Coordinates of N, CA and C in Angstrom, one line a residue:
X25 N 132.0 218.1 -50.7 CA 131.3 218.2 -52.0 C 130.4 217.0 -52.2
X26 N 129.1 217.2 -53.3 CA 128.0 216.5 -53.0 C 128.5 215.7 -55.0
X27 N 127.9 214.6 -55.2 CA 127.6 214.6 -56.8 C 126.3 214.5 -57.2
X28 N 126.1 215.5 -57.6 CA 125.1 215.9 -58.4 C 124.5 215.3 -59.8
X29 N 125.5 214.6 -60.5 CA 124.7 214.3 -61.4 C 125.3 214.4 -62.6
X30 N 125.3 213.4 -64.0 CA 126.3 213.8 -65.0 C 126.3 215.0 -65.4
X31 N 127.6 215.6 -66.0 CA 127.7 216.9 -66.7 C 126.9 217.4 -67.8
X32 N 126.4 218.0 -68.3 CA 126.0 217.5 -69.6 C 126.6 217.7 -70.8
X33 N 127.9 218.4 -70.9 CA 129.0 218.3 -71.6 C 129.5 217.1 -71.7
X34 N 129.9 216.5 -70.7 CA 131.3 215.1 -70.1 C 130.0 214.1 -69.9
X35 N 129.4 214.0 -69.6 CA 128.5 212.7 -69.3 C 129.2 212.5 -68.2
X36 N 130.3 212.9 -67.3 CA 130.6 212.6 -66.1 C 130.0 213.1 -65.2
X37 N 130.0 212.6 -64.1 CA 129.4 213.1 -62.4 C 130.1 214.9 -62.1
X38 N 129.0 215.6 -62.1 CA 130.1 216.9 -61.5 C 129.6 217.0 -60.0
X39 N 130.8 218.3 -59.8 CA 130.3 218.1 -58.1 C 129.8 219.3 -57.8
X40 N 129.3 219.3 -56.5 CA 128.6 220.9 -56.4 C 129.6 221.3 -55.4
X41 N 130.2 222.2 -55.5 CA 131.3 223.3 -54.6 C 130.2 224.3 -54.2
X42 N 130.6 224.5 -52.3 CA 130.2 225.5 -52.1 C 131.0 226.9 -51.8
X43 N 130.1 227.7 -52.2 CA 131.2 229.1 -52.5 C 130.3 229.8 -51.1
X44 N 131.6 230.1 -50.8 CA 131.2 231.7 -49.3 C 131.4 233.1 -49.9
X45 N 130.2 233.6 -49.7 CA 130.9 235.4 -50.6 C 130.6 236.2 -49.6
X46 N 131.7 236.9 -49.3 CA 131.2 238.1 -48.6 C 131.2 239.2 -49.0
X47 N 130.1 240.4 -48.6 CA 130.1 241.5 -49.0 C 129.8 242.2 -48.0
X48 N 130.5 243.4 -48.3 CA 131.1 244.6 -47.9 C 130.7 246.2 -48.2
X49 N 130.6 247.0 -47.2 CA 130.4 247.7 -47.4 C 130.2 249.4 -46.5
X50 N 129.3 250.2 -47.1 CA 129.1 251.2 -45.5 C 127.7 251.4 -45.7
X51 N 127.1 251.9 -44.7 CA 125.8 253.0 -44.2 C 126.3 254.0 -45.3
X52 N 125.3 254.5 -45.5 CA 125.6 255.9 -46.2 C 123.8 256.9 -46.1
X53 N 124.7 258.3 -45.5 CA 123.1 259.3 -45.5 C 121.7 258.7 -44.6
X54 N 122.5 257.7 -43.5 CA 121.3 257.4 -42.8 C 120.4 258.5 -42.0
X55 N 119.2 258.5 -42.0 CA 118.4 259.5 -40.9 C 118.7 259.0 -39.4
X56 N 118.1 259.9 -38.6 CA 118.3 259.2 -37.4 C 117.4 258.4 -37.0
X57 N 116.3 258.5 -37.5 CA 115.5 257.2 -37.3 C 116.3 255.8 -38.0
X58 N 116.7 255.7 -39.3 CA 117.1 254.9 -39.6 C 118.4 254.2 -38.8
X59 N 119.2 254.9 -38.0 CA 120.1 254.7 -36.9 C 120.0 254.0 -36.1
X60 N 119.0 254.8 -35.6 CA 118.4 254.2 -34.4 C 117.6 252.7 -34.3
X61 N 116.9 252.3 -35.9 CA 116.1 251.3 -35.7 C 117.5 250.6 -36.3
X62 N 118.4 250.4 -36.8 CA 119.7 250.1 -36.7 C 120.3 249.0 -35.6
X63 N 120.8 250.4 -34.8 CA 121.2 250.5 -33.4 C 120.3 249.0 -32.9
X64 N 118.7 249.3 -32.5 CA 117.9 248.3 -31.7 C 118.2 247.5 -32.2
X65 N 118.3 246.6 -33.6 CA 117.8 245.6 -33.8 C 119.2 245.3 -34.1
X66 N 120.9 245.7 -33.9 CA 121.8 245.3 -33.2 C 122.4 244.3 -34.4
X67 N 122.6 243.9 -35.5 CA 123.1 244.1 -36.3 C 123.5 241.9 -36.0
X68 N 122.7 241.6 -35.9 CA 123.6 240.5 -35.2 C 124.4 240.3 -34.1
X69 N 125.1 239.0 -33.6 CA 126.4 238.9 -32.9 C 127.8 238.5 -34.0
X70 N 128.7 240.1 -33.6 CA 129.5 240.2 -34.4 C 130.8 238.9 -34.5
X71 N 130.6 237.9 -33.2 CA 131.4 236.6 -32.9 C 130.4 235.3 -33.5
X72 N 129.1 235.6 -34.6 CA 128.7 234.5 -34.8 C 128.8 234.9 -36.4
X73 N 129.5 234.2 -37.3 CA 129.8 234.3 -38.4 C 129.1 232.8 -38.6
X74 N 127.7 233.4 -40.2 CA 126.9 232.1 -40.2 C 126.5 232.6 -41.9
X75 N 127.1 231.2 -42.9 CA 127.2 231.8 -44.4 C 125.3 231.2 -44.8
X76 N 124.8 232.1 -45.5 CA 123.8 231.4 -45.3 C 123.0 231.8 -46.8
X77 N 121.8 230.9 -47.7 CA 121.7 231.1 -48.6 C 121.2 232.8 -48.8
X78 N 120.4 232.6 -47.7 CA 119.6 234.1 -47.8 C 120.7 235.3 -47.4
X79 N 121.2 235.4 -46.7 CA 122.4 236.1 -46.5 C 122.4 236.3 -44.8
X80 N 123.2 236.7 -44.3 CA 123.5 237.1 -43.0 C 124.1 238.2 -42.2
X81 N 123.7 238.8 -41.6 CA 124.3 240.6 -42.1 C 124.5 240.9 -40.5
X82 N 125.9 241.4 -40.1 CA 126.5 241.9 -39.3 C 126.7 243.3 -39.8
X83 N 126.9 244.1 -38.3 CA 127.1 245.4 -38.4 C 127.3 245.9 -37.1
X84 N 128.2 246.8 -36.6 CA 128.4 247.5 -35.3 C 128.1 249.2 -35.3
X85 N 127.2 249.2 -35.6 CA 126.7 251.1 -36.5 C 127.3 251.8 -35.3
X86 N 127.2 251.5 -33.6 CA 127.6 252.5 -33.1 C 129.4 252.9 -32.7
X87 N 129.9 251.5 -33.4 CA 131.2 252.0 -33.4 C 131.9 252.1 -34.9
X88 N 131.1 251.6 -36.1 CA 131.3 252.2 -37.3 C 130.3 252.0 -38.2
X89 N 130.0 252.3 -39.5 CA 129.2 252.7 -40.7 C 129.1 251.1 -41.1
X90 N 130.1 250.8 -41.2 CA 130.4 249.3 -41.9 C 129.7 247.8 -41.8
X91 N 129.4 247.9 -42.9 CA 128.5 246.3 -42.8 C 129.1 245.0 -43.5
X92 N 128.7 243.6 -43.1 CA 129.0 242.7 -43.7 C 128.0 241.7 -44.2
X93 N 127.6 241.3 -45.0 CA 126.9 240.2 -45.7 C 127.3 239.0 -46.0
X94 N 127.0 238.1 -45.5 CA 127.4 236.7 -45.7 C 126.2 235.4 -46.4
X95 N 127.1 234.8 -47.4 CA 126.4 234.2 -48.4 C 127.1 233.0 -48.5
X96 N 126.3 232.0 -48.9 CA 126.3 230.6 -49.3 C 125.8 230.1 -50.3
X97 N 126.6 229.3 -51.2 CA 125.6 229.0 -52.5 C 126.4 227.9 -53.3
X98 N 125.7 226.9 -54.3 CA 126.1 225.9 -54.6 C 126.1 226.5 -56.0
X99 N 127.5 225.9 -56.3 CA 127.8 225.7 -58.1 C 127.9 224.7 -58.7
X100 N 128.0 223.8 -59.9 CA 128.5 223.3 -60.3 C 130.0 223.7 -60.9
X101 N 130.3 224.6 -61.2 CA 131.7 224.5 -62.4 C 132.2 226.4 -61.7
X102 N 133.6 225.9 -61.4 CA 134.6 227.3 -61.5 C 133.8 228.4 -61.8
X103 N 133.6 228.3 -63.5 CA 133.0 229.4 -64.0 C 132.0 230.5 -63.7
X104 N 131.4 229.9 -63.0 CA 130.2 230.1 -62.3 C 129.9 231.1 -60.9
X105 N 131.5 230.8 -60.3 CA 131.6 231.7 -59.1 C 131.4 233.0 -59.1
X106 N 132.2 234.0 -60.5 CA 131.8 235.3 -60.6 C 130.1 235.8 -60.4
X107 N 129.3 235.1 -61.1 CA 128.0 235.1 -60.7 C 127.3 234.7 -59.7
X108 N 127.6 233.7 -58.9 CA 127.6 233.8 -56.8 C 127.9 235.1 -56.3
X109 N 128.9 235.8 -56.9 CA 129.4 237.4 -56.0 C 128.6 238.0 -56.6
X110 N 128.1 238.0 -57.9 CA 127.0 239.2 -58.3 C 125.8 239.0 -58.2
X111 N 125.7 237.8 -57.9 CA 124.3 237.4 -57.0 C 124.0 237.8 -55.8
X112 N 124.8 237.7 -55.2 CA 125.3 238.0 -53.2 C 125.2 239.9 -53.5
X113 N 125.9 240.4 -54.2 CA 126.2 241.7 -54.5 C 124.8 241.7 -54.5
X114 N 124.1 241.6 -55.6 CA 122.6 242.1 -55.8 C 121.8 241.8 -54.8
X115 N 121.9 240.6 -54.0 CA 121.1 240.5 -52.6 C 121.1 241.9 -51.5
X116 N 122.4 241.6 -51.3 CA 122.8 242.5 -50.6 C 122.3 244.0 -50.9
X117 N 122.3 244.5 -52.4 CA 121.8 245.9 -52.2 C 120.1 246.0 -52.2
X118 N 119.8 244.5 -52.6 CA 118.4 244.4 -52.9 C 117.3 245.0 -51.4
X119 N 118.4 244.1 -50.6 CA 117.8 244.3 -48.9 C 117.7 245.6 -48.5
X120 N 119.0 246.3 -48.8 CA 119.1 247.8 -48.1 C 118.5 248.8 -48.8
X121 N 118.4 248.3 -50.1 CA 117.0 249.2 -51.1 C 115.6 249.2 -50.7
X122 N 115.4 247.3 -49.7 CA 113.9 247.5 -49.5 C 113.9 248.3 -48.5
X123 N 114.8 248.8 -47.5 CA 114.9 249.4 -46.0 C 114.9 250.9 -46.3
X124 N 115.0 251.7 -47.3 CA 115.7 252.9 -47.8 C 117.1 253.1 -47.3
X125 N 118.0 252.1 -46.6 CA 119.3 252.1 -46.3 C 120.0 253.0 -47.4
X126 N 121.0 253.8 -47.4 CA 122.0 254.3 -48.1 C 123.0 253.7 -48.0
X127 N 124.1 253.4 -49.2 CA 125.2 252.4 -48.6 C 126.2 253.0 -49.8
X128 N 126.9 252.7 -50.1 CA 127.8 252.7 -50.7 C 129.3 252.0 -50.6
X129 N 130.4 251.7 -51.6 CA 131.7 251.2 -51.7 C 131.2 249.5 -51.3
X130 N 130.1 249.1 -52.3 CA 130.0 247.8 -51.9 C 131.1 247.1 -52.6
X131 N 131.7 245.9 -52.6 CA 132.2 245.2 -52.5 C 132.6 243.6 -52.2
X132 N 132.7 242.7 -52.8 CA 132.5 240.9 -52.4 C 133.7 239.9 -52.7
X133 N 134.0 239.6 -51.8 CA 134.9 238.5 -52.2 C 134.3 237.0 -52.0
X134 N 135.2 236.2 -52.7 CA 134.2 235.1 -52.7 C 135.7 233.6 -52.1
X135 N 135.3 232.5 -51.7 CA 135.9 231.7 -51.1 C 135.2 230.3 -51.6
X136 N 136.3 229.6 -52.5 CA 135.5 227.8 -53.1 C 136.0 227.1 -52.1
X137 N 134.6 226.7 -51.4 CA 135.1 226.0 -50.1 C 136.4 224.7 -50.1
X138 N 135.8 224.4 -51.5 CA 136.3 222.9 -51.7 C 138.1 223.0 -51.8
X139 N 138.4 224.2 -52.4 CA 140.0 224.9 -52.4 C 140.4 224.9 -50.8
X140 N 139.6 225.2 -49.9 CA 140.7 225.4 -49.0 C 141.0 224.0 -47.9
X141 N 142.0 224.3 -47.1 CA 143.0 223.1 -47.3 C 142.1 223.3 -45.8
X142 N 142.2 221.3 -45.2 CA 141.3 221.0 -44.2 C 142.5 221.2 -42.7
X143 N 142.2 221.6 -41.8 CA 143.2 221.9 -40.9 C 143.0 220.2 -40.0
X144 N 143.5 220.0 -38.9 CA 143.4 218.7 -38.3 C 142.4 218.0 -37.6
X145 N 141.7 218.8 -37.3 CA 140.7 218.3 -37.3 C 139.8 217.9 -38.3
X146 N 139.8 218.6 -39.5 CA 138.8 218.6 -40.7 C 139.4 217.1 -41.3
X147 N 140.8 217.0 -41.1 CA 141.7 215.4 -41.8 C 141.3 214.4 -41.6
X148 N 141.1 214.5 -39.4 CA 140.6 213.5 -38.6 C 139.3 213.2 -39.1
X149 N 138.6 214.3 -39.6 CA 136.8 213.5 -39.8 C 137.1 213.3 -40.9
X150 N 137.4 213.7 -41.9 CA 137.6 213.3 -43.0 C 138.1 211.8 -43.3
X151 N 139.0 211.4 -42.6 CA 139.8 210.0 -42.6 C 138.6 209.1 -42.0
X152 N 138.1 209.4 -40.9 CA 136.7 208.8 -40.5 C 135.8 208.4 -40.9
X153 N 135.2 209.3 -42.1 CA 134.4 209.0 -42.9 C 134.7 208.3 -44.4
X154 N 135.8 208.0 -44.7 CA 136.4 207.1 -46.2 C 135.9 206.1 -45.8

C-alpha cells in the first residue's frame, strides 16, 4: 500500500488499496465469423494471469463459451470497492459491445489486495524492506 495523502475527513494519511476484480462470464449468439476471429486471436495464455488497469481477457472459445476479465484499480476507502466491480463490470461489457460480442450471466468478484495474508516469501521481502 502507497500513502496518498491526508483524508479529507481525518486530516490523516489514507492509503491506497489495490483491488483485483474479476469478471465473468459467456459468449452468447456468436456468428461464425465472430468465432472464428475469436478462435485466431486466441484469447490470451490461459497460464498468464495479469490484473491490469485496462483489463485483461482470457478465453478458451474452442473448448468453452466462457470468458474472464481481469482488472486492477486503486481506492482509497473500503467503501469504494463496490464501484471497482461496477466499473470492471462496465469495462468489460463496454468491450464486447464495441466487438458486437453477445455475452451474457456476467458476473465480478472482487479481492482487497491489502486483506490477503502474505505467504513466505511475501514475509521474507516484506521483513527486507522495514
Amino acid at each position: 500500500m502507497s500513502l496518498i495523502g491526508p483524508h479529507p475527513d481525518t486530516g490523516r494519511m489514507s492509503e491506497s488499496r489495490t483491488i483485483r476484480v474479476t469478471v465473468r462470464g459467456s459468449f452468447d449468439n456468436l456468428t461464425d465469423e465472430q468465432k472464428a476471429e475469436l478462435i485466431a486471436n486466441g484469447g490470451d495464455d490461459l497460464l498468464t494471469v495479469a490484473y491490469t488497469e485496462q483489463g485483461h481477457l482470457t478465453y478458451d472459445l474452442a473448448a468453452r463459451p466462457f470468458f474472464t476479465f481481469r482488472f486492477a484499480e486503486q481506492v482509497t476507502d473500503e467503501k469504494e470497492i463496490p464501484q471497482a466491480a461496477i466499473r470492471a463490470e462496465m469495462k468489460a461489457v463496454a468491450w464486447l459491445e464495441d466487438r458486437g460480442y453477445g455475452y451474457k450471466k456476467i458476473t465480478s468478484q472482487t479481492v482487497d489486495m491489502s486483506e490477503v495474508p502474505l505467504g513466505k516469501r511475501g514475509r521474507r521481502e516484506a521483513a527486507k524492506s522495514s
